[in-house]
Short mmCIF file of C-alpha atoms in Angstrom, two decimals:
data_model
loop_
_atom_site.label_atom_id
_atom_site.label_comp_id
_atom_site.label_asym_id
_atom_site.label_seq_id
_atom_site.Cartn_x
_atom_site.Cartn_y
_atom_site.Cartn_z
CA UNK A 1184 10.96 -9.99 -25.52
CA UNK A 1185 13.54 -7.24 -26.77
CA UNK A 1186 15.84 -5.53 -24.20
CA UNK A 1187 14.92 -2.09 -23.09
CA UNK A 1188 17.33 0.60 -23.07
CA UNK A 1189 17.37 2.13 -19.24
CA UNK A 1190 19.38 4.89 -18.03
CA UNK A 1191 19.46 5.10 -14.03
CA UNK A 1192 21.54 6.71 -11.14
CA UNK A 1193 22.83 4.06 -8.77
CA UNK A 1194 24.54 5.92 -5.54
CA UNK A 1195 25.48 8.37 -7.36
CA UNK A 1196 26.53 6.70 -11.02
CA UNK A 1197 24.73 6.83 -13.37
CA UNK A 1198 24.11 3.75 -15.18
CA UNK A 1199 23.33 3.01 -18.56
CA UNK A 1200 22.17 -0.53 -19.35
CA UNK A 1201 19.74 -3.21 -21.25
CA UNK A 1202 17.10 -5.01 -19.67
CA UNK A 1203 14.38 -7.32 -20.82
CA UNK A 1204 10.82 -5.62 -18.96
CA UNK A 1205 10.34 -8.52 -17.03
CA UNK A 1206 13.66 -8.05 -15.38
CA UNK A 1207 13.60 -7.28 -11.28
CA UNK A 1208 15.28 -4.69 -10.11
CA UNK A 1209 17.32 -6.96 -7.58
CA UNK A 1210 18.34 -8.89 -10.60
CA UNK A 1211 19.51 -5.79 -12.22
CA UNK A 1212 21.26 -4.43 -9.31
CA UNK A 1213 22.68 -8.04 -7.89
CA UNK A 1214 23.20 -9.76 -11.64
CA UNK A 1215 24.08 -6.94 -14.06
CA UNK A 1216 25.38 -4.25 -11.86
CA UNK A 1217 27.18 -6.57 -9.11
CA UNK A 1218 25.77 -4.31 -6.30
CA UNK A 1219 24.84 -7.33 -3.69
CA UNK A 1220 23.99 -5.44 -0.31
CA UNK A 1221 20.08 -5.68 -1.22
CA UNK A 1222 19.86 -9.51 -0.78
CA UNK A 1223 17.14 -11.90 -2.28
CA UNK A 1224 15.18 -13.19 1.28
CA UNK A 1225 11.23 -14.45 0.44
CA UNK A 1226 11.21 -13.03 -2.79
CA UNK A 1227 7.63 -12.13 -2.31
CA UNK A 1228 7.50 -8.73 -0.79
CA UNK A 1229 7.35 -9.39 2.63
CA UNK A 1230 10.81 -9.76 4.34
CA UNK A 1231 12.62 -6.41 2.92
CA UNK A 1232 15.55 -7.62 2.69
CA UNK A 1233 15.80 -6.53 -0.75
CA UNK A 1234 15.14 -2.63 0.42
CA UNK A 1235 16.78 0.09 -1.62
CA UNK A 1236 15.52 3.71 -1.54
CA UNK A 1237 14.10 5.03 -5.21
CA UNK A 1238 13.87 8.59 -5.41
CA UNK A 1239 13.03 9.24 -2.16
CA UNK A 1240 10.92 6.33 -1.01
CA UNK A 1241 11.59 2.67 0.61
CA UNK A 1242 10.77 0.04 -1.48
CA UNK A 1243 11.46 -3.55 -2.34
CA UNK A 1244 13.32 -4.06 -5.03
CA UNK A 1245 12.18 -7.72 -5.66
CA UNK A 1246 8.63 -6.25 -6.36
CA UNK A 1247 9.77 -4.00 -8.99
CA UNK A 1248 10.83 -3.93 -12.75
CA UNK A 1249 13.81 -2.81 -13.98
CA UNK A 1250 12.46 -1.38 -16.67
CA UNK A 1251 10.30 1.46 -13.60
CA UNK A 1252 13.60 2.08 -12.48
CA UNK A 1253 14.73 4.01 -15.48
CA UNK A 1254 15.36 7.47 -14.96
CA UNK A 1255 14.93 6.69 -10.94
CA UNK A 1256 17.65 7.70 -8.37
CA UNK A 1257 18.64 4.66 -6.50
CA UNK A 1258 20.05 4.37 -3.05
CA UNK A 1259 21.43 1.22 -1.37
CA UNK A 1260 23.61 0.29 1.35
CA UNK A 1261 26.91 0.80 -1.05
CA UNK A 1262 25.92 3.85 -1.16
CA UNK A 1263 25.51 5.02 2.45
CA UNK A 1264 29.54 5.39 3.20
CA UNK A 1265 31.36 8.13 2.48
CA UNK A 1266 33.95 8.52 -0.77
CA UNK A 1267 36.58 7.66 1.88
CA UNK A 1268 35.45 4.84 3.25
CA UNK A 1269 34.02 6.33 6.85
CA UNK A 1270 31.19 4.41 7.66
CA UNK A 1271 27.54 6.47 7.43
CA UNK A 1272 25.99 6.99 11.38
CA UNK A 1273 23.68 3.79 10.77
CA UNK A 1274 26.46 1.64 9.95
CA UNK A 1275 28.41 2.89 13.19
CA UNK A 1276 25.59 2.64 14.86
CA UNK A 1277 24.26 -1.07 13.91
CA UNK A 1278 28.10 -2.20 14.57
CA UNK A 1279 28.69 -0.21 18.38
CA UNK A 1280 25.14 -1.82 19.35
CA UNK A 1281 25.15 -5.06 17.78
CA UNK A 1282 21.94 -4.14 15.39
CA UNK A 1283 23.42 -7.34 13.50
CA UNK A 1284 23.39 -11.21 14.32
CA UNK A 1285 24.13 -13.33 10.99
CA UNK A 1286 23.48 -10.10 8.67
CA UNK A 1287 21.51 -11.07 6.34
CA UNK A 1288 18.66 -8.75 6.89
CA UNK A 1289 21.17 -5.77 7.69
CA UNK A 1290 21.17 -3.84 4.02
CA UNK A 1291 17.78 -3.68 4.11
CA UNK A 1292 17.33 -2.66 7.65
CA UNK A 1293 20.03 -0.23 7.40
CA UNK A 1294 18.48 1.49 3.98
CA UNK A 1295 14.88 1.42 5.12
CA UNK A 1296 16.04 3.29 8.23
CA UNK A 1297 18.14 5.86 6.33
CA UNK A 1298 14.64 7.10 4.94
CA UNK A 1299 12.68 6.39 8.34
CA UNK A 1300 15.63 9.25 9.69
CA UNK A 1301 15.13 11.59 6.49
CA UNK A 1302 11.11 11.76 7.46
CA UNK A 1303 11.70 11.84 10.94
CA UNK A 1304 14.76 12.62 12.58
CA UNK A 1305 14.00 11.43 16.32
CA UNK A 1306 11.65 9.02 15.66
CA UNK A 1307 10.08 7.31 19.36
CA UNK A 1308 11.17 3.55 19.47
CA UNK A 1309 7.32 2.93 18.83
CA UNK A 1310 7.67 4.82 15.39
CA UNK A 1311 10.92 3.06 14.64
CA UNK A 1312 9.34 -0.68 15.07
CA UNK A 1313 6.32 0.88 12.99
CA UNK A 1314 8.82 2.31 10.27
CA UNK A 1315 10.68 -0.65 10.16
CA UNK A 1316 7.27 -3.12 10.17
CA UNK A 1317 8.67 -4.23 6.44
CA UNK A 1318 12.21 -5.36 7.40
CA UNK A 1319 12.58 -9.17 8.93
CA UNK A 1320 14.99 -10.08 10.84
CA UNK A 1321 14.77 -13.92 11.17
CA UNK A 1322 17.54 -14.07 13.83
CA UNK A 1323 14.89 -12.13 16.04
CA UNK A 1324 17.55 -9.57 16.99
CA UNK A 1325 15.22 -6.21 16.84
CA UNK A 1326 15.67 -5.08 20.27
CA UNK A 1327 19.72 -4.09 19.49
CA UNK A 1328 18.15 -2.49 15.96
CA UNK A 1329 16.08 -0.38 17.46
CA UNK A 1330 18.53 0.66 19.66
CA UNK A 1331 21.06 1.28 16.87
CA UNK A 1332 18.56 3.30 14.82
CA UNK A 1333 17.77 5.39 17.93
CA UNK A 1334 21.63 6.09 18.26
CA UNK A 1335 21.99 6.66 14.90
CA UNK A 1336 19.16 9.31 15.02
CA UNK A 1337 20.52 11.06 17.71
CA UNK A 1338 23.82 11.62 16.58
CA UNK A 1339 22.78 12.43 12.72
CA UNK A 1340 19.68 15.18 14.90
CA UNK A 1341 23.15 16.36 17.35
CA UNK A 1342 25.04 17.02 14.26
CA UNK A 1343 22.87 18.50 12.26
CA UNK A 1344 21.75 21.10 15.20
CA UNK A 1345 25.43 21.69 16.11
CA UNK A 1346 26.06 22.29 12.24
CA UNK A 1347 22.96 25.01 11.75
CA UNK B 154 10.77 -16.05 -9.72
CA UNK B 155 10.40 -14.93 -12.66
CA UNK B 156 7.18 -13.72 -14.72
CA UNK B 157 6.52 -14.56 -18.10
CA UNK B 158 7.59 -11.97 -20.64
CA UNK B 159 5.40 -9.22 -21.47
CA UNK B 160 6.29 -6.07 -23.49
CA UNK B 161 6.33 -2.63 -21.21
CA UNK B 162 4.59 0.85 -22.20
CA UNK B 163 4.94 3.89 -19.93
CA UNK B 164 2.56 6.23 -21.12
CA UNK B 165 2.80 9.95 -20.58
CA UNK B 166 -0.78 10.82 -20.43
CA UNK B 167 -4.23 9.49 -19.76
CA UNK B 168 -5.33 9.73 -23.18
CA UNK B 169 -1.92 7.64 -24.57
CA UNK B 170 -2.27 4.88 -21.43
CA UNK B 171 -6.23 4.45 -22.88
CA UNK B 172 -4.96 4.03 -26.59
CA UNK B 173 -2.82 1.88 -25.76
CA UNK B 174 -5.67 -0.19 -24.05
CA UNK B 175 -7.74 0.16 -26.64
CA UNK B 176 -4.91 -0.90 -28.80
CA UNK B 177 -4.38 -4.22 -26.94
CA UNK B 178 -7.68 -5.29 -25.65
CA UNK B 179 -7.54 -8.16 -22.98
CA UNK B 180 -3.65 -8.86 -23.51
CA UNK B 181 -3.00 -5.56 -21.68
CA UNK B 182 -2.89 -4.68 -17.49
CA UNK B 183 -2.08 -1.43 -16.14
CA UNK B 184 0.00 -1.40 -13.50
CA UNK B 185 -0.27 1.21 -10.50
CA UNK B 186 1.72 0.54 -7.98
CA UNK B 187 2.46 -3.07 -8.72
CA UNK B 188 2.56 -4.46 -5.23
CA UNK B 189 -0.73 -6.95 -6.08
CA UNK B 190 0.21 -7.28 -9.65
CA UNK B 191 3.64 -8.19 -9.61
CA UNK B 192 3.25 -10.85 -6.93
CA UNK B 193 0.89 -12.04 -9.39
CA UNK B 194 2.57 -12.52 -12.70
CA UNK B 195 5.94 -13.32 -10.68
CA UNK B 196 3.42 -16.79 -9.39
CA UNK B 197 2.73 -16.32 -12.96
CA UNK B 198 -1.18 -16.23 -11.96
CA UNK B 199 -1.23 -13.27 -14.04
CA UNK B 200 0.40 -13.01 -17.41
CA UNK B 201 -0.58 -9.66 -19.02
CA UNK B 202 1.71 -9.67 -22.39
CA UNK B 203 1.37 -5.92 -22.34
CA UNK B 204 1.92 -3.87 -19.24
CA UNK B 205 1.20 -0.01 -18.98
CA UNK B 206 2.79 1.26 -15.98
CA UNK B 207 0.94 4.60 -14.82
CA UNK B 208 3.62 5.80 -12.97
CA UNK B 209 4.20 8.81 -14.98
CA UNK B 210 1.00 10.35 -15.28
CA UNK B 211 0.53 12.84 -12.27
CA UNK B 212 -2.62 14.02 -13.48
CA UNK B 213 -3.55 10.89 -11.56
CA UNK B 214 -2.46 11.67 -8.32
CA UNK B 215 -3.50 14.50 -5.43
CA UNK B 216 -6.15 15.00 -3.20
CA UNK B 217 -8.33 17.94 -3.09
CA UNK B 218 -11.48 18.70 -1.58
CA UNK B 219 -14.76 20.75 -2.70
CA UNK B 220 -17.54 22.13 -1.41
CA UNK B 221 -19.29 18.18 -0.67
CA UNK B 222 -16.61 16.13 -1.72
CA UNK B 223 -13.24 14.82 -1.02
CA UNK B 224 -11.59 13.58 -4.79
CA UNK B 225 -8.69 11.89 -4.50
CA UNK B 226 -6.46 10.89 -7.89
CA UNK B 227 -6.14 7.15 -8.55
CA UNK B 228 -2.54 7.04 -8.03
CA UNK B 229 -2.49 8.18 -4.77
CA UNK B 230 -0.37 6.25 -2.54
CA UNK B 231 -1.02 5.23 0.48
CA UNK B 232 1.46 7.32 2.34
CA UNK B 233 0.20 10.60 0.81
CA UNK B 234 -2.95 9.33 2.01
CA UNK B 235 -1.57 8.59 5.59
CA UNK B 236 0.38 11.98 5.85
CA UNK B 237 -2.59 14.35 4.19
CA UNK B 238 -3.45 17.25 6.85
CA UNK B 239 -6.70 17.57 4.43
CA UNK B 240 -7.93 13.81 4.99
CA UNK B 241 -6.39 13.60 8.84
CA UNK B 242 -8.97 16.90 8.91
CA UNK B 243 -11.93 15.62 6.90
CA UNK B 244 -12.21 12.07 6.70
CA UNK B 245 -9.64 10.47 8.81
CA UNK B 246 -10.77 6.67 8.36
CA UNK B 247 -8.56 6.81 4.94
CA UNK B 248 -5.35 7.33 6.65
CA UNK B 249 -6.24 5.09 9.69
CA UNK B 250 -7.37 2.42 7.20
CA UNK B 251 -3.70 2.95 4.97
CA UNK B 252 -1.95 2.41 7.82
CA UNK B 253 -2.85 -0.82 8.60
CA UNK B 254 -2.57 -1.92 4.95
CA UNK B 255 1.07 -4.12 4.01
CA UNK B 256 4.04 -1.90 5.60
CA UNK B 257 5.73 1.26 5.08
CA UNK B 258 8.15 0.07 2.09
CA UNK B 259 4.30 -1.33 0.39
CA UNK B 260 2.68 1.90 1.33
CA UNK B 261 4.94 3.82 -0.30
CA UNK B 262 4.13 2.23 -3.64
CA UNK B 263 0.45 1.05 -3.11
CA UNK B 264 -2.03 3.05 -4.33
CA UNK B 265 -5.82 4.26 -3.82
CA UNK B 266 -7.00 3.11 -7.22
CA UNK B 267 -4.94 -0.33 -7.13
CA UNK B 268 -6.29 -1.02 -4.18
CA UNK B 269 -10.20 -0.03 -4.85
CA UNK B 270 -9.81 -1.81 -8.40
CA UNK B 271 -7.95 -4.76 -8.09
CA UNK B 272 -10.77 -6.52 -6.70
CA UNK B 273 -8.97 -8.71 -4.48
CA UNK B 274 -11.48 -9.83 -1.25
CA UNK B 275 -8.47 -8.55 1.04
CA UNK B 276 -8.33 -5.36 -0.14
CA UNK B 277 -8.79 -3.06 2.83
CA UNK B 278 -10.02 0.03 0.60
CA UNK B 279 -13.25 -1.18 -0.61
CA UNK B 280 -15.04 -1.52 2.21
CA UNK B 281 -14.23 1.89 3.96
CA UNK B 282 -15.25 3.13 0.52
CA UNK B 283 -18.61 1.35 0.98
CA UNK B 284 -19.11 2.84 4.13
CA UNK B 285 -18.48 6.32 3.17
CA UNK B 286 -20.44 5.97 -0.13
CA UNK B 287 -17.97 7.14 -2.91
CA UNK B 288 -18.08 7.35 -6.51
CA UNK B 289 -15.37 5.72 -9.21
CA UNK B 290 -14.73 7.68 -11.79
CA UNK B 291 -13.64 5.63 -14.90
CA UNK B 292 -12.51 7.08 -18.04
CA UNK B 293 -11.69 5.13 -21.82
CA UNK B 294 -10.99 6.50 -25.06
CA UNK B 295 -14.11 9.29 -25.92
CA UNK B 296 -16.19 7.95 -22.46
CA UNK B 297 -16.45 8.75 -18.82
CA UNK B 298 -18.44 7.53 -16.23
CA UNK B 299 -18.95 7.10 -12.40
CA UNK B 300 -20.47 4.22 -10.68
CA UNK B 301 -20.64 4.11 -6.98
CA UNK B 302 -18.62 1.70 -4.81
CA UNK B 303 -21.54 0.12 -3.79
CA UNK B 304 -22.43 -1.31 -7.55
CA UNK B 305 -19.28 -1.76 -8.72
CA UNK B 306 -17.85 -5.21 -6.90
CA UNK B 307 -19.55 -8.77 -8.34
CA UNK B 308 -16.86 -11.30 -6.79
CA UNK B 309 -13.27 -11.85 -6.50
CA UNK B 310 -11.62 -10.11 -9.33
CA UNK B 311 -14.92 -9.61 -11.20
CA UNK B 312 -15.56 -5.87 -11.33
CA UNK B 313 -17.54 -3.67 -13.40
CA UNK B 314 -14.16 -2.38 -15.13
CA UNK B 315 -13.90 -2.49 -18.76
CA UNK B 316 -10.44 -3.79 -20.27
CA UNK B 317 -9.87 -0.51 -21.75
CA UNK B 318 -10.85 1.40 -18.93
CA UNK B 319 -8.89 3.38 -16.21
CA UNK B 320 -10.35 4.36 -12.66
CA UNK B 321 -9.14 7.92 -12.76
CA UNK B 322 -10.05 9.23 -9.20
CA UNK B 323 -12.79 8.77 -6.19
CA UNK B 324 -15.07 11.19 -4.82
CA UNK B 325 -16.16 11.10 -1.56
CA UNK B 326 -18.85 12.67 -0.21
CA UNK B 327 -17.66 15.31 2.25
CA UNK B 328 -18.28 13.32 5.42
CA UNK B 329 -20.47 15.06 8.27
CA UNK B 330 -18.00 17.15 11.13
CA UNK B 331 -17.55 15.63 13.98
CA UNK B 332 -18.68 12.02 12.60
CA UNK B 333 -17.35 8.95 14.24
CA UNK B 334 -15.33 6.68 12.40
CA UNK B 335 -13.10 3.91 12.95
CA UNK B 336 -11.10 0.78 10.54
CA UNK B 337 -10.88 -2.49 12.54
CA UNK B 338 -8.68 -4.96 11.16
CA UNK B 339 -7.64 -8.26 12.75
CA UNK B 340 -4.38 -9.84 10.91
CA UNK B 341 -2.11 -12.51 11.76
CA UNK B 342 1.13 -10.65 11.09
CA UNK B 343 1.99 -7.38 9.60
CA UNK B 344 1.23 -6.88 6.12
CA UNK B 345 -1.29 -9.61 5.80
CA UNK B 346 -4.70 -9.31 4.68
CA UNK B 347 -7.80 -9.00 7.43
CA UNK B 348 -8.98 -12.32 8.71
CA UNK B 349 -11.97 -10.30 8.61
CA UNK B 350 -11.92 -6.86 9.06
CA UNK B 351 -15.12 -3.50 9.66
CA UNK B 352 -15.34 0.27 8.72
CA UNK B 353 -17.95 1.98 10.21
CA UNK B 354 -18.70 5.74 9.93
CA UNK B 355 -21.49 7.23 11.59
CA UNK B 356 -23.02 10.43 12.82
CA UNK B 357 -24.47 11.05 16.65
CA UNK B 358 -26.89 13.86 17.57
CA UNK B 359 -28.13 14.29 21.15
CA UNK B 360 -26.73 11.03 21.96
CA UNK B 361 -28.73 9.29 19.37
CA UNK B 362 -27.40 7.51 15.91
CA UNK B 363 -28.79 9.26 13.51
CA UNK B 364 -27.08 7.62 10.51
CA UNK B 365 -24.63 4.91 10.12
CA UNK B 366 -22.96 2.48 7.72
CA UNK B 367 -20.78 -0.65 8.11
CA UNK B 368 -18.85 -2.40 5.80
CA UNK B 369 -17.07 -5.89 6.13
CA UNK B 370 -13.69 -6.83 4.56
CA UNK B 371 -12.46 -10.30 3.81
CA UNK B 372 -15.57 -12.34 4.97
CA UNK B 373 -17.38 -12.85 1.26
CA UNK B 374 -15.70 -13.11 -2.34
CA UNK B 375 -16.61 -9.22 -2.61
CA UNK B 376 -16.56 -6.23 0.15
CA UNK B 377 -19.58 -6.74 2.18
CA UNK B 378 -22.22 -3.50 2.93
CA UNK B 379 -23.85 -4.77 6.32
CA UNK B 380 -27.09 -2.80 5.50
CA UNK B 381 -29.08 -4.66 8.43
CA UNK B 382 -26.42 -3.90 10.41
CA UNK B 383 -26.90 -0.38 10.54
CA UNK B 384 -30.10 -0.31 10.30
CA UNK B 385 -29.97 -2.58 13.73
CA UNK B 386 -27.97 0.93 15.91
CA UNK B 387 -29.66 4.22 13.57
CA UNK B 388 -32.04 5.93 15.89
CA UNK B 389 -30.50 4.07 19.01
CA UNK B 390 -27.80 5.38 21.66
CA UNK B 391 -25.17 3.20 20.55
CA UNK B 392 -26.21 0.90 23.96
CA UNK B 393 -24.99 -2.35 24.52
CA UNK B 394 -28.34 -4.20 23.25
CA UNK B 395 -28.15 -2.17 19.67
CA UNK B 396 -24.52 -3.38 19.47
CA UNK B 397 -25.14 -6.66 19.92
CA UNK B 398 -28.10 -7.04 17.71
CA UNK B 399 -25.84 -5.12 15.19
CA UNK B 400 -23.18 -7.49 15.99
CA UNK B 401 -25.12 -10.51 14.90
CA UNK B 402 -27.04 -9.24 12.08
CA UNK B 403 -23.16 -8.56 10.57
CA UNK B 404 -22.02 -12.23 11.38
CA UNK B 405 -25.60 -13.03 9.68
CA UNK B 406 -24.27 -11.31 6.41
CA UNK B 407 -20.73 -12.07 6.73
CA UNK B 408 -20.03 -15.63 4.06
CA UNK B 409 -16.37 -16.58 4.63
CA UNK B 410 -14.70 -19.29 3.40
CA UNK B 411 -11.79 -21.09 5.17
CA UNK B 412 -8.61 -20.65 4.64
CA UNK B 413 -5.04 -19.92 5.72
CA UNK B 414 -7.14 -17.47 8.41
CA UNK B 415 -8.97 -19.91 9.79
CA UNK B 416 -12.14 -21.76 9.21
CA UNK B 417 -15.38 -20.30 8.42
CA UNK B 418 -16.82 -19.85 11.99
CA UNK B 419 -14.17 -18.57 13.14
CA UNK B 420 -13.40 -15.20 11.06
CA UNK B 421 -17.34 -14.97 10.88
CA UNK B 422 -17.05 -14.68 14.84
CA UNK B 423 -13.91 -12.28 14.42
CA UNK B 424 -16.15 -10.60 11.67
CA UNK B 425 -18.43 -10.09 14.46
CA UNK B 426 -15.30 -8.52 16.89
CA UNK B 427 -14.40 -6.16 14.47
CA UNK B 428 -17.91 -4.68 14.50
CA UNK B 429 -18.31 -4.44 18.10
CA UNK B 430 -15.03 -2.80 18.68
CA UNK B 431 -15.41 -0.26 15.25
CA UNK B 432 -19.06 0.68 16.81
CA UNK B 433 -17.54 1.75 20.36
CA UNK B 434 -15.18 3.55 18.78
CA UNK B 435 -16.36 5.20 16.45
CA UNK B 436 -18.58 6.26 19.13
CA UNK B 437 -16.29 7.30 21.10
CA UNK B 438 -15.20 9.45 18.35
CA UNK B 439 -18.47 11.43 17.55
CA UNK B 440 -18.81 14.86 18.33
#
């Protein structure tokens, strides 16, 4: 089937590229664009590993086309830090507490709770594990997530207050 | 995995998505939010070689009410439906109901019409729309038409939905204030389908039922209305004998088939749960 001409912002870029419509997203982003934080986990729309935020929403990238994506505004971990390298309040946060074991299920944890925060800034630890209810973590480590996305919250909340 | 290859339209309007499936006949699917579709052709179970993605067409989405009727636009997704003040204040059942549907990346991208009209057993949505007795509306080129809920499921994946039709909203008959409601789902894990699942909505008056309806997910190849049911607690106080009898008049309808849930006696018996505990509460719940 003939390519399809997409145009896209990535975090921040904006990306122009071909893509045949039954392209995935996370091939896209992984295989064309070499952006590899989403990672490939059950591949059936279940583990979330594969996370990104499009224009303003959660979703798993493994359960989308490419070929949606175009004119979408795409978020994923890469795209969390700042232009200087300082890590985003998550990322702090998941390293001081340990939100991480092997990693694998981090990107998508990290991403999914970036728009958790945006929706609700202090979140209760029971709306975190219900925000989070799409991201696996196969090492079983939630109990040092939770606590890093209730860190997180608080500082990007005590900022944001202290800024206004 | 990898689905076979299909050619992609993106239609700005209604009226260009219906051409197009007028255009392409049986080759073509639209696609709504994709989450049951895409699974599908990735397991290449589905193989649509034209898809028509309705993402752009916002005609198709919102929820507004009228004077007797909540309509809410096909490509509604589930979280609007979860965070609407209008439904949390009219009908709440469709936000209770959303949330226990997939998970919140899922519910961002699911929608109301995907999930009434892909005809999938699991489907949480058809039942609860059984129970409150709404109308599809489903348009093609130069035709409209509504058929109720009730008529429009004839087994798994066999609905009464044209090729070149569209379901282009649901109306839902302004539920009675202060009705009691509730959406009992038992799952194995988050984001699985019910291994059976119950809506009931229903409307007390001096402590007596006056009317009632249940509806049964996952137990039959289609959405199950448990007529008998209801019939077995309307003009009773809800008491423990009119549950029971209600109870096993729904196991009496419900026609499961083993599976990965369990075998047949077994979700007919947690068929038979899910009643009990949607009557108390939506007991509990009437005003």
């Amino acid at each position: 089937m003939a390519k399809m001409h997409i145009v896209l912002r990535v975090n921040n870029r904006e990306v122009e590229t071909l893509a045949e419509p039954r392209m995935l997203l996370i091939h896209l982003l992984r295989e064309q664009l070499g952006i590899t934080g989403p990672h490939i986990g059950c591949d059936t729309s279940h583990c979330g590993a594969c996370s990104v935020d499009m224009n303003g929403k959660s979703v798993k990238s493994c359960t989308v086309f490419a070929v949606q994506a175009h004119g979408a505004e795409i978020i994923t971990v890469e795209g969390l830090a700042g232009a200087d390298g300082s890590l985003h309040p998550l990322q702090e946060a998941f390293r001081e507490h340990h939100g991480l074991q092997c990693g694998f299920c981090t990107p998508g944890m990290i991403i999914r709770a970036y728009r958790l925060l945006q929706e609700n800034p202090r979140p209760s630890e029971t709306e975190i594990r219900q925000g989070i209810a799409g991201n696996l973590c196969r090492c079983t480590g939630y109990l040092t997530i939770v606590r890093a996305i209730r860190a997180a919250a608080e500082r990007m909340a005590n900022a944001k207050e202290a800024a206004e | 995995m990898i689905p076979a290859p299909f050619a992609y339209h993106r239609p700005r309007s209604v009226d260009e998505a219906l051409g197009l499936l007028r255009q392409y006949g049986e080759g073509a699917r639209v696609v709504a939010g994709g989450h049951s579709l895409i699974p599908m052709m990735k397991l290449r179970l589905a193989q649509p070689e034209y898809l028509v993605d309705l993402q752009d067409l916002e005609e198709l989405r919102g929820i507004r009410s009228e004077p007797d009727a909540v309509m809410i636009g096909a490509m509604t997704t589930q979280h609007e439906l979860i965070n609407s003040a209008l439904l949390a204040a009219n009908c709440p059942i469709i936000g209770e109901t959303s949330l226990q549907i997939a998970d919140p990346q899922v519910r961002y991208c699911g929608t109301l019409g995907g999930n009434v009209a892909n005809g999938d057993p699991g489907n949480d949505m058809p039942a609860v729309m059984l129970a409150l007795g709404a109308k599809y509306r489903l348009k093609r080129q130069r035709d409209e038409r509504e058929i109720a809920a009730r008529d429009f499921y004839h087994g798994a994946f066999s609905r009464a939905l044209q090729p070149d039709e569209i379901l282009v909203s649901v109306r839902i008959p302004m539920p009675v204030a202060g009705h009691g409601y509730a959406y009992e789902k038992q799952k194995r894990k988050v984001g699985d389908y019910a291994t059976a699942a119950a809506a009931v909505v229903l409307t007390m008056s001096g402590g007596t039922c006056i009317s009632a309806a249940i509806a049964l997910t996952n137990v039959a190849d289609t959405p199950l209305l448990a007529g008998d049911a209801a019939d077995a607690v309307i003009g009773t106080a809800l008491d423990e004998a009119a549950i029971d009898e209600a109870v096993r008049r729904a196991r009496a309808a419900a026609n499961p088939s083993a599976d990965a849930h369990g075998p047949v006696e077994f979700r007919r018996h947690v068929a038979g749960v899910m009643v009990r505990r949607a009557l108390m509460r939506a007991k509990e719940r009437a005003l």
